[in-house]
């Protein structure tokens, strides 16, 4: 979910790391790294292998 001044509400991103049970560090297409709550994310992949892929674990 994008909260900037842009009219675009959703931006593509890649989950880089799990920060907690519901928090993730994500990499946006422009190279910006930010944190997002699970409620601020939505899947864009509908292939079965997307749902079986493991998320990266927290480093701490």
Coordinates of C-alpha atoms in Angstrom, one line a residue:
X1 CA 0.0 0.0 0.0
X2 CA 1.3 3.4 -1.0
X3 CA 0.7 6.4 1.3
X4 CA 2.6 9.0 -0.7
X5 CA 1.3 11.9 -2.7
X6 CA 0.9 9.7 -5.8
X7 CA -2.6 8.7 -7.0
X8 CA -1.3 5.1 -7.2
X9 CA -2.7 3.3 -4.1
X10 CA -0.8 0.0 -4.6
X11 CA 2.8 -0.4 -5.7
X12 CA 4.7 -3.6 -6.5
X13 CA 7.2 -4.7 -3.9
X14 CA 9.2 -7.7 -2.8
X15 CA 9.2 -9.0 0.7
X16 CA 12.8 -9.0 1.9
X17 CA 12.5 -10.1 5.5
X18 CA 10.0 -11.0 8.2
X19 CA 10.3 -8.6 11.1
X20 CA 7.7 -10.1 13.3
X21 CA 4.4 -12.1 13.2
X22 CA 2.7 -9.4 11.1
X23 CA 5.5 -7.0 10.0
X24 CA 7.7 -7.2 6.9
X25 CA 10.6 -5.3 5.3
X26 CA 9.8 -4.7 1.7
X27 CA 11.8 -3.5 -1.3
X28 CA 9.9 -1.2 -3.7
X29 CA 10.6 -1.1 -7.4
X30 CA 12.3 2.3 -7.0
X31 CA 14.8 0.8 -4.6
X32 CA 13.2 2.2 -1.5
X33 CA 13.1 -0.1 1.5
X34 CA 10.3 0.2 4.1
X35 CA 8.3 -1.7 6.7
X36 CA 4.7 -2.8 6.1
X37 CA 2.1 -4.5 8.3
X38 CA 0.5 -7.6 6.8
X39 CA -2.8 -5.6 6.4
X40 CA -0.9 -3.2 4.0
X41 CA 0.2 -6.0 1.7
X42 CA -1.7 -8.0 -1.0
X43 CA -0.5 -10.8 -3.1
X44 CA -0.3 -10.2 -6.9
X45 CA 0.7 -13.8 -7.8
X46 CA -2.1 -16.3 -8.4
X47 CA 0.2 -19.3 -9.3
X48 CA 0.2 -22.3 -6.8
X49 CA 3.9 -22.0 -6.3
X50 CA 3.6 -18.5 -4.9
X51 CA 1.6 -19.8 -2.0
X52 CA 4.0 -22.6 -1.1
X53 CA 7.1 -20.4 -1.1
X54 CA 8.6 -19.7 2.3
X55 CA 9.0 -16.1 3.5
X56 CA 12.4 -14.9 4.6
X57 CA 13.1 -15.3 8.4
X58 CA 14.0 -12.4 10.6
X59 CA 17.7 -11.9 11.3
X60 CA 17.1 -11.1 15.0

